[in-house]
PDB file of C-alpha atoms in Angstrom:
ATOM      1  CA  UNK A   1      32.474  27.312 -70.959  1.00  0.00           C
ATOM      2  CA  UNK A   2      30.302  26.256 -73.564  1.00  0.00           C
ATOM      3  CA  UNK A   3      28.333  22.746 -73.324  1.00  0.00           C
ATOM      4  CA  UNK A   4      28.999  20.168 -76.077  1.00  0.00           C
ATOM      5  CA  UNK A   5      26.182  20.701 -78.826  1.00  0.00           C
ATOM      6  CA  UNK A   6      23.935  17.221 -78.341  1.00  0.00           C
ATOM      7  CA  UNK A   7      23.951  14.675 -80.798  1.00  0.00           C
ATOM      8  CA  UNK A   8      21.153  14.330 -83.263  1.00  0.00           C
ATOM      9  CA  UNK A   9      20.162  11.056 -85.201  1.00  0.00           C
ATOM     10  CA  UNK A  10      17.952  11.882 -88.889  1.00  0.00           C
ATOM     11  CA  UNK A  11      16.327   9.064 -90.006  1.00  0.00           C
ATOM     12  CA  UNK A  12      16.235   8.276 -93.711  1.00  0.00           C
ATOM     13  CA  UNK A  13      13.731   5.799 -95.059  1.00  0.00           C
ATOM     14  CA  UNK A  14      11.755   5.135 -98.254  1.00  0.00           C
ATOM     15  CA  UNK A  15      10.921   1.903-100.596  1.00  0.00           C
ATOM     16  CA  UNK A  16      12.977   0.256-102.712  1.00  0.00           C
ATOM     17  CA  UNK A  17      14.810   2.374-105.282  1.00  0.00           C
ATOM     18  CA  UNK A  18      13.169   5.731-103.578  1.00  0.00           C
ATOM     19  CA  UNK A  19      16.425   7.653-103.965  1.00  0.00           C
ATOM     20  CA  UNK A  20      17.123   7.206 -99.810  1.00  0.00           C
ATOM     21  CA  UNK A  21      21.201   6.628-100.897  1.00  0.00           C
ATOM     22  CA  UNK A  22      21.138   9.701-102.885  1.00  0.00           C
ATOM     23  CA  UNK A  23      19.680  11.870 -99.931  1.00  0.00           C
ATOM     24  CA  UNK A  24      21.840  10.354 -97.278  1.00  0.00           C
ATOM     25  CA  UNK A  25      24.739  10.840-100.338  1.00  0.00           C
ATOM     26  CA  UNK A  26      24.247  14.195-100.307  1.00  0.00           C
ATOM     27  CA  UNK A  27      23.990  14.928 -96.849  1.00  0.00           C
ATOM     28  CA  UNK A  28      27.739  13.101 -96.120  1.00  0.00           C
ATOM     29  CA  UNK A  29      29.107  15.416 -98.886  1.00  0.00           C
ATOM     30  CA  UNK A  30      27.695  18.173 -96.425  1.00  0.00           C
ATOM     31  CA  UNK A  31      30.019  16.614 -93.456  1.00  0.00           C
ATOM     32  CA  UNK A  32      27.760  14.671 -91.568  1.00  0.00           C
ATOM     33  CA  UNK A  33      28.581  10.979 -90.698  1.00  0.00           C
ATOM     34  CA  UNK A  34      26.220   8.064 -92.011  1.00  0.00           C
ATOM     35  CA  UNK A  35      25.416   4.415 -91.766  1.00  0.00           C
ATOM     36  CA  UNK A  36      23.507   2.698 -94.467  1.00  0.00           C
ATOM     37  CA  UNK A  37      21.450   0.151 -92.625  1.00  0.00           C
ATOM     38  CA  UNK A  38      21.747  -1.870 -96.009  1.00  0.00           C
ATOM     39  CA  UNK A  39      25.479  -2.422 -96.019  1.00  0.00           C
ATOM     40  CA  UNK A  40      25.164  -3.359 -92.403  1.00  0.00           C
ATOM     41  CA  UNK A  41      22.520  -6.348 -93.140  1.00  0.00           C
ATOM     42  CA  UNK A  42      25.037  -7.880 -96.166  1.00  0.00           C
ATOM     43  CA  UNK A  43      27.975  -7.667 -93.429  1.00  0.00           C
ATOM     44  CA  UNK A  44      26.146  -9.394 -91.027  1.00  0.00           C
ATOM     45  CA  UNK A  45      25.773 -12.888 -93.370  1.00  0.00           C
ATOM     46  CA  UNK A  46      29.439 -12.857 -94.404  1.00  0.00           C
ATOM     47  CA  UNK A  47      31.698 -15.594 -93.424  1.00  0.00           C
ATOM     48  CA  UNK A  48      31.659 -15.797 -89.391  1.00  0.00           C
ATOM     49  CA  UNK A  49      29.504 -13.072 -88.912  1.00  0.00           C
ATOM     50  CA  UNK A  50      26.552 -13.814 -86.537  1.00  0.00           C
ATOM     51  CA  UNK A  51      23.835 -14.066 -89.328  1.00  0.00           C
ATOM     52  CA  UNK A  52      25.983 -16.156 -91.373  1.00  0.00           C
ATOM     53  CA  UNK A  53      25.141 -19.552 -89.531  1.00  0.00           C
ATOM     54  CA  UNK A  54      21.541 -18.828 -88.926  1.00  0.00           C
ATOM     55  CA  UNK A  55      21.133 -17.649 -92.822  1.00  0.00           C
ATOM     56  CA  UNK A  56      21.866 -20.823 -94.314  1.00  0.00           C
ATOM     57  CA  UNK A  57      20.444 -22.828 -91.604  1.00  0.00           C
ATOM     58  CA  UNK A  58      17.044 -20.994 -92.506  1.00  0.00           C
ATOM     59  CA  UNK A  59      17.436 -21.201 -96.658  1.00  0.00           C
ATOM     60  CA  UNK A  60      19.760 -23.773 -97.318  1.00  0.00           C
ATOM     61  CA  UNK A  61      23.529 -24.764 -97.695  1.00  0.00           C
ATOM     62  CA  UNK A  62      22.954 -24.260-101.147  1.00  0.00           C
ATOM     63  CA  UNK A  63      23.063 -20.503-100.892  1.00  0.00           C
ATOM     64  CA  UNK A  64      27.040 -20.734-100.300  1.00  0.00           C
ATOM     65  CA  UNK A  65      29.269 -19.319-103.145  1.00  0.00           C
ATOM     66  CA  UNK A  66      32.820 -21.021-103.908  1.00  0.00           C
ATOM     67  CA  UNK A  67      34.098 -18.953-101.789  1.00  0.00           C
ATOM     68  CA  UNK A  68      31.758 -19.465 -98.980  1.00  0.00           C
ATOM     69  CA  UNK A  69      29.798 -16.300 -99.127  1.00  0.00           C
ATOM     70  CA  UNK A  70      26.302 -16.136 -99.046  1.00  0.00           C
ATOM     71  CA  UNK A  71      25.232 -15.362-102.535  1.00  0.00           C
ATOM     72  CA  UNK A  72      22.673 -12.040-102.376  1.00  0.00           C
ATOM     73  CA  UNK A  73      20.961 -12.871-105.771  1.00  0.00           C
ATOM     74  CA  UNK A  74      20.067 -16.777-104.675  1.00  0.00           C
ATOM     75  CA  UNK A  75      19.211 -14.962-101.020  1.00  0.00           C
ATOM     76  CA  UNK A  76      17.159 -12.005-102.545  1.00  0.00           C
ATOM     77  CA  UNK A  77      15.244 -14.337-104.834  1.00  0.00           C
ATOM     78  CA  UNK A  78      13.681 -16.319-101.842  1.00  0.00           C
ATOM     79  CA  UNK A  79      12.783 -13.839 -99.933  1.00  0.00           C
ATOM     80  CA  UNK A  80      10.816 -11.580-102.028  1.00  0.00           C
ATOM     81  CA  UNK A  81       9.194 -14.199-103.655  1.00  0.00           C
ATOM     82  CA  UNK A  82       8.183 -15.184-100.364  1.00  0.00           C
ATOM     83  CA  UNK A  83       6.773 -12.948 -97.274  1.00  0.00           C
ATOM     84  CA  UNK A  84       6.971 -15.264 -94.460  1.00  0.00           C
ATOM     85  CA  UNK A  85      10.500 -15.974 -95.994  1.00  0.00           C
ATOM     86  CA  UNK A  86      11.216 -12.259 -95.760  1.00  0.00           C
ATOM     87  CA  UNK A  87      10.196 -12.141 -92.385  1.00  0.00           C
ATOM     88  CA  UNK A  88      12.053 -15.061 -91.294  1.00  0.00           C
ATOM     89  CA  UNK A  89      15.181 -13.165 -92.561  1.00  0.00           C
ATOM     90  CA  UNK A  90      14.579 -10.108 -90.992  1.00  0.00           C
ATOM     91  CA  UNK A  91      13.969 -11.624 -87.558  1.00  0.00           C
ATOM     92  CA  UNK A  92      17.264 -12.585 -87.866  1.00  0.00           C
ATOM     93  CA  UNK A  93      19.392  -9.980 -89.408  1.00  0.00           C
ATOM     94  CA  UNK A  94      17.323  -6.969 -87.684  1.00  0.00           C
ATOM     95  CA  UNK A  95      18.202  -7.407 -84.070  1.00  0.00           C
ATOM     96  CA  UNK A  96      21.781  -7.725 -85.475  1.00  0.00           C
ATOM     97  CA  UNK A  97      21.246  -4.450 -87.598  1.00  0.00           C
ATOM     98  CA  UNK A  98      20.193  -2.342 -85.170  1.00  0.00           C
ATOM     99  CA  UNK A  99      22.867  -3.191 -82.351  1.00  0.00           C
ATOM    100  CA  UNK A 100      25.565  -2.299 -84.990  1.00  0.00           C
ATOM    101  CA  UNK A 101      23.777   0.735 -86.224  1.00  0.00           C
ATOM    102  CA  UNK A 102      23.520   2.196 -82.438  1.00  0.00           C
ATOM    103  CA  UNK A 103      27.191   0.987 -81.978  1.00  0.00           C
ATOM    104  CA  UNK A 104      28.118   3.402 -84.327  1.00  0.00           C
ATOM    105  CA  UNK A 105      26.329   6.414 -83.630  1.00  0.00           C
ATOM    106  CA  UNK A 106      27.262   6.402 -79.682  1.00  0.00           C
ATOM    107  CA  UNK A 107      31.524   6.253 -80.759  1.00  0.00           C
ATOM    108  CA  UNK A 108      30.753   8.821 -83.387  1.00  0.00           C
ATOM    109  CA  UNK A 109      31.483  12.106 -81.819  1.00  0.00           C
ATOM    110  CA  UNK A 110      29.699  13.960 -84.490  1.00  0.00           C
ATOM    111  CA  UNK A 111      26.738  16.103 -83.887  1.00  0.00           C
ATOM    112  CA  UNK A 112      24.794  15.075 -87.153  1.00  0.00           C
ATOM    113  CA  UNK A 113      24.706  11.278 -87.641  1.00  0.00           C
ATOM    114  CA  UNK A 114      22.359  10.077 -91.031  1.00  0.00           C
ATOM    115  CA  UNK A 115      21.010   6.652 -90.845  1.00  0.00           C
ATOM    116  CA  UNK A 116      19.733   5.286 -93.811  1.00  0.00           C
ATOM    117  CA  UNK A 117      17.361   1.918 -93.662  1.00  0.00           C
ATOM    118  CA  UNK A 118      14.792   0.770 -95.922  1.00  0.00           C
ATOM    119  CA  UNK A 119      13.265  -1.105 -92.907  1.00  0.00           C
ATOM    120  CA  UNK A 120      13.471   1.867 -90.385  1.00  0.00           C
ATOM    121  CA  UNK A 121      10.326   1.167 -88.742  1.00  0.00           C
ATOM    122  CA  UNK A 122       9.643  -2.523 -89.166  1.00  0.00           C
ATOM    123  CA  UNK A 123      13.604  -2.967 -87.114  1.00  0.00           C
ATOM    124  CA  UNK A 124      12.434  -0.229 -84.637  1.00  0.00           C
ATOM    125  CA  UNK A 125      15.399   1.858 -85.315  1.00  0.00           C
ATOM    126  CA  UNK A 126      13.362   4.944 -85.727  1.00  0.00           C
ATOM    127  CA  UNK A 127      13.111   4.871 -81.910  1.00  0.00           C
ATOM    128  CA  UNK A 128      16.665   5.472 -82.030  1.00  0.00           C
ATOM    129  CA  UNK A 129      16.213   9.049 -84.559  1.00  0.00           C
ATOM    130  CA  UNK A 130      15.460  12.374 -83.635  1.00  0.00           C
ATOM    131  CA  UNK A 131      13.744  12.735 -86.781  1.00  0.00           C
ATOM    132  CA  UNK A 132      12.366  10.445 -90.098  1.00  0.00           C
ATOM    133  CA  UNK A 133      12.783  12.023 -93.350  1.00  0.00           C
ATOM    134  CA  UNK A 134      10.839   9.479 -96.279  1.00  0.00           C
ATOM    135  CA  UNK A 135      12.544   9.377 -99.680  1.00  0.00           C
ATOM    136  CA  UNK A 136       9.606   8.977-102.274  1.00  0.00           C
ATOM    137  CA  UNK A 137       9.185   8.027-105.729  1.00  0.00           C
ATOM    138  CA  UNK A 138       6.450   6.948-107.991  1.00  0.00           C
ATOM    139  CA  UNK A 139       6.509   3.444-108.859  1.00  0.00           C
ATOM    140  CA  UNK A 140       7.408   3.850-112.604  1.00  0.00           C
ATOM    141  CA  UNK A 141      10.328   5.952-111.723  1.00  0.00           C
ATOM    142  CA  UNK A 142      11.366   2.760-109.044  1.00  0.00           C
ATOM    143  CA  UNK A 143      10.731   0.470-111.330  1.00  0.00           C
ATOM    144  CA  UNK A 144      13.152   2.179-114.352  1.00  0.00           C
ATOM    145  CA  UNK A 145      15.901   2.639-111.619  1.00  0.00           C
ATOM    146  CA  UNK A 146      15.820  -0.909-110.513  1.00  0.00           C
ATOM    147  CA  UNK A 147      16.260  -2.567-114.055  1.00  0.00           C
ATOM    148  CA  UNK A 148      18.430   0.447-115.288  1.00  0.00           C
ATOM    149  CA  UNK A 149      20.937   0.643-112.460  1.00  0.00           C
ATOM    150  CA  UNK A 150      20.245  -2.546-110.312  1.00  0.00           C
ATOM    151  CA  UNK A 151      19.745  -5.052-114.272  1.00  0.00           C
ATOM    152  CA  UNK A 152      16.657  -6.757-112.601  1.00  0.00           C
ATOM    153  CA  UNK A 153      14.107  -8.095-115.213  1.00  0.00           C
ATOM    154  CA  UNK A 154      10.922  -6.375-115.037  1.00  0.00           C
ATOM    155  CA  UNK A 155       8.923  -9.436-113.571  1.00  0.00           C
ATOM    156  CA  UNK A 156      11.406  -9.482-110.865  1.00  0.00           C
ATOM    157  CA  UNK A 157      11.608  -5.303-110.329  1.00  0.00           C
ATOM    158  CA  UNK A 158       7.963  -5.514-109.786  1.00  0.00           C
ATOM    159  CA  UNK A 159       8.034  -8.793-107.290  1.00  0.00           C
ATOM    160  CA  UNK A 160      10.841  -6.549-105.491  1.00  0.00           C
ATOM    161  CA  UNK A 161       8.039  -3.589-105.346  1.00  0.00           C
ATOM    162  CA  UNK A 162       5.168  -5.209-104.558  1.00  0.00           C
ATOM    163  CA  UNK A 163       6.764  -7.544-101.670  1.00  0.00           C
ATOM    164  CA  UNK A 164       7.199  -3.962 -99.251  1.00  0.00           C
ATOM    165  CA  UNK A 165       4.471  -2.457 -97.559  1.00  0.00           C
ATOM    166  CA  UNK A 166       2.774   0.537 -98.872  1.00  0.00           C
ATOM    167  CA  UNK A 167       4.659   4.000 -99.332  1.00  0.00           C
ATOM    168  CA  UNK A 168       1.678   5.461 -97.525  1.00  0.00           C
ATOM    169  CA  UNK A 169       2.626   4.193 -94.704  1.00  0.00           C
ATOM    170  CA  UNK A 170       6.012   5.069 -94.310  1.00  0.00           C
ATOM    171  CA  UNK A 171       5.235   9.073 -95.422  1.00  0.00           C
ATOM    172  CA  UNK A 172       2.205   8.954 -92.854  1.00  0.00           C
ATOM    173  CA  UNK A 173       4.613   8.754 -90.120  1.00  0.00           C
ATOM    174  CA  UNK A 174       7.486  11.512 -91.836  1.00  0.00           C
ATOM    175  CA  UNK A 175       8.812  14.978 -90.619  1.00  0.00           C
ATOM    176  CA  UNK A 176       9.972  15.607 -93.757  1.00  0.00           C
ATOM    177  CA  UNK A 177       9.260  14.022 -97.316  1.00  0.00           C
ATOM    178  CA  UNK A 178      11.874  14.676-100.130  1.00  0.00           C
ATOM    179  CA  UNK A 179      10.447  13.560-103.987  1.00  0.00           C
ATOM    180  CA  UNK A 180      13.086  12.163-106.317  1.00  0.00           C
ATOM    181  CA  UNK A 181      10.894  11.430-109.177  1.00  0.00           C
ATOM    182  CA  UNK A 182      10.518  15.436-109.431  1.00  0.00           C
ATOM    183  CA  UNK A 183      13.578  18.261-110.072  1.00  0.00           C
ATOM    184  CA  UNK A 184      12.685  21.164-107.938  1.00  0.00           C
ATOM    185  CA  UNK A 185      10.977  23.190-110.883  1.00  0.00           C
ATOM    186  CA  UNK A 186       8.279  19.833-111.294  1.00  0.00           C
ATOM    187  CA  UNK A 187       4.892  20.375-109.775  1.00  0.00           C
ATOM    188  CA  UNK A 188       3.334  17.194-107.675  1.00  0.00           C
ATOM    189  CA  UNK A 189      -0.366  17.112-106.869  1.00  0.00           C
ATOM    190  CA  UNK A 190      -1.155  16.160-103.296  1.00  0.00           C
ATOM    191  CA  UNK A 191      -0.801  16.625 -99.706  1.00  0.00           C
ATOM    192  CA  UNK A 192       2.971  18.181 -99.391  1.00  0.00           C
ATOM    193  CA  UNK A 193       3.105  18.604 -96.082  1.00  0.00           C
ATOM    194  CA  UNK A 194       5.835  16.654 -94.150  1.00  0.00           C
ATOM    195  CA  UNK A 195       3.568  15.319 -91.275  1.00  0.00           C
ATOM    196  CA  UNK A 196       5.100  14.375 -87.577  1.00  0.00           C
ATOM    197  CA  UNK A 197       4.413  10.763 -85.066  1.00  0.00           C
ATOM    198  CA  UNK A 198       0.963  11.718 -84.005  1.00  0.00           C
ATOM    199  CA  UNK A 199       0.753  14.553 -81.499  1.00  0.00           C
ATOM    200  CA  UNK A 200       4.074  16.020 -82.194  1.00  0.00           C
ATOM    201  CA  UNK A 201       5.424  18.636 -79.681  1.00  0.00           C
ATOM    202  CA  UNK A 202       5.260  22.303 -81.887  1.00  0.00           C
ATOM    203  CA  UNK A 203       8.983  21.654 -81.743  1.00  0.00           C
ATOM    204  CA  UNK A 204       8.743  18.855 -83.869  1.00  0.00           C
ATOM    205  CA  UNK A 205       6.519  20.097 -86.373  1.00  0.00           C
ATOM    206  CA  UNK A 206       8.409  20.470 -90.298  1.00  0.00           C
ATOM    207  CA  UNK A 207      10.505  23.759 -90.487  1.00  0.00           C
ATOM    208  CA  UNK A 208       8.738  24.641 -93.795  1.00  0.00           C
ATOM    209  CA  UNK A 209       4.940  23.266 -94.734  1.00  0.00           C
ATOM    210  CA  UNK A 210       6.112  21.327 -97.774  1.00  0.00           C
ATOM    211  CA  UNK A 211       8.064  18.695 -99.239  1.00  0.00           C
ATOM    212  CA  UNK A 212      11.295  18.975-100.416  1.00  0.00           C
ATOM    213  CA  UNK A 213      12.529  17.441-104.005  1.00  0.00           C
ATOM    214  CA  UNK A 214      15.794  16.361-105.288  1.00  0.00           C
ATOM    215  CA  UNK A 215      16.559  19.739-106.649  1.00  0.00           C
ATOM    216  CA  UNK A 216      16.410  21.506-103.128  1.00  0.00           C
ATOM    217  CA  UNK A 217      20.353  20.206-101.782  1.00  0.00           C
ATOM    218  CA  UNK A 218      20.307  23.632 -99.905  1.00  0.00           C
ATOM    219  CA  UNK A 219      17.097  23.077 -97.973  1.00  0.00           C
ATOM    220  CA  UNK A 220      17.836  19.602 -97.406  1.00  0.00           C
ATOM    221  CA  UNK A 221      21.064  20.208 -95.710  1.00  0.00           C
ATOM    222  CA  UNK A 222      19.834  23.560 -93.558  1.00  0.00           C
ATOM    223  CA  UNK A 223      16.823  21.657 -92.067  1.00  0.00           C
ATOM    224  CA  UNK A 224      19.125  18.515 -91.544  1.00  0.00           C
ATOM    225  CA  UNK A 225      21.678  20.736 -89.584  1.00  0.00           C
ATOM    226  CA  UNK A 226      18.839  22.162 -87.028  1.00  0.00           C
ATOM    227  CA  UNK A 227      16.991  18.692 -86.158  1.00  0.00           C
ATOM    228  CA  UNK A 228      14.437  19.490 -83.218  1.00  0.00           C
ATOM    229  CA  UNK A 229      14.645  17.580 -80.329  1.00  0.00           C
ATOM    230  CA  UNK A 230      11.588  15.080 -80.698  1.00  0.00           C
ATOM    231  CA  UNK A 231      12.831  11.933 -78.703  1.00  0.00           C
ATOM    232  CA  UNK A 232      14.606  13.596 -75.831  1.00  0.00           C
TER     233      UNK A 232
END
């Protein structure tokens, strides 16, 4: 009798307007099941959902729609103008995240589960991945996407930028780094190594010594489907 194949988690992070939907997009197209961290923060400040209370208690009553709902654009504009404002928002939404996000994975009985969060580190739910992937993009390409697709004035798309940490930081702890601001045919200078947490186990190590970019679906969704076991 053959043992049930073992769950794997892939982590899929990246800054704002990176391209992390369209990897994690691609990747449910391929049949495995994902969460997007993102949708799970705006669900937990609706109407008698835990962060709900705490959210307006933090930034005001005056953040309540007609209808009661928390208005994202009055929400988003106080916290990225503002870091300890940001913080103070993810101290409460995170915790809330996170238990959701792990909710999810353990019912699914899938053996590929994608979860896609901007704030995969800062939340801790990396601990919860097998492997990180990091979505990248330069900060032009970011910074076209969020006032083409997202209508933010420039001033604002570049407030939205600036207020994350630095890419850097997030590709300095990948497995695997996938470039959206390339097609597969477009040459990027650079380290394009995917590089592993600190002394990774040989096991751990990328399956192929460079970085994938939008263009390469098929590579993507091999390596995704063969995850080494790095947390076990």
């Amino acid at each position: 009798m053959e043992s049930p194949r073992q769950k794997r988690v892939l982590g899929i992070t990246g800054n704002i307007a990176s391209g992390k939907s369209y990897v994690r997009q691609y990747l449910e197209n391929g049949g495995a099941v994902t969460v997007d961290a993102d949708l799970l923060a705006q669900e937990t400040y609706l109407p008698g959902n835990p962060a709900y209370q705490p959210v307006l208690e933090a930034f005001g009553s005056d953040l309540k729609m007609p209808d009661g709902q928390i208005s994202r654009g009055k929400l988003g504009r106080i916290v990225f103008r503002d870091a300890d404002a940001l913080a103070q928002l993810e101290k409460i939404i995170h915790p809330i995240v996170r238990e959701r996000a792990r909710q999810i994975i353990e019912d699914s009985d899938a053996t590929l589960v994608v979860l896609e969060a901007i704030k995969l580190f800062e939340s801790a739910m990396d601990q919860d991945c097998n492997q990180i992937w990091v979505v990248d993009a330069d900060e032009k390409t970011r910074l076209e996407r969020l006032m083409t697709t997202r209508g933010l004035e420039e001033k604002e798309a570049w407030r939205r930028i600036q207020s994350q940490p630095p890419q850097a930081e997030k590709i300095a702890r990948a497995h695997r780094v996938i470039h959206t601001d390339h097609d597969r045919r477009g040459n990027r200078r650079g380290d394009s190594r995917g590089r592993g947490y600190g002394r990774q186990s040989e096991a751990c190590a990328p399956a192929r010594d460079r970085t994938l970019h939008a263009g390469d679906q098929a590579g993507a969704r091999g390596n995704a489907g063969h995850l080494p076991s790095c947390r076990d």
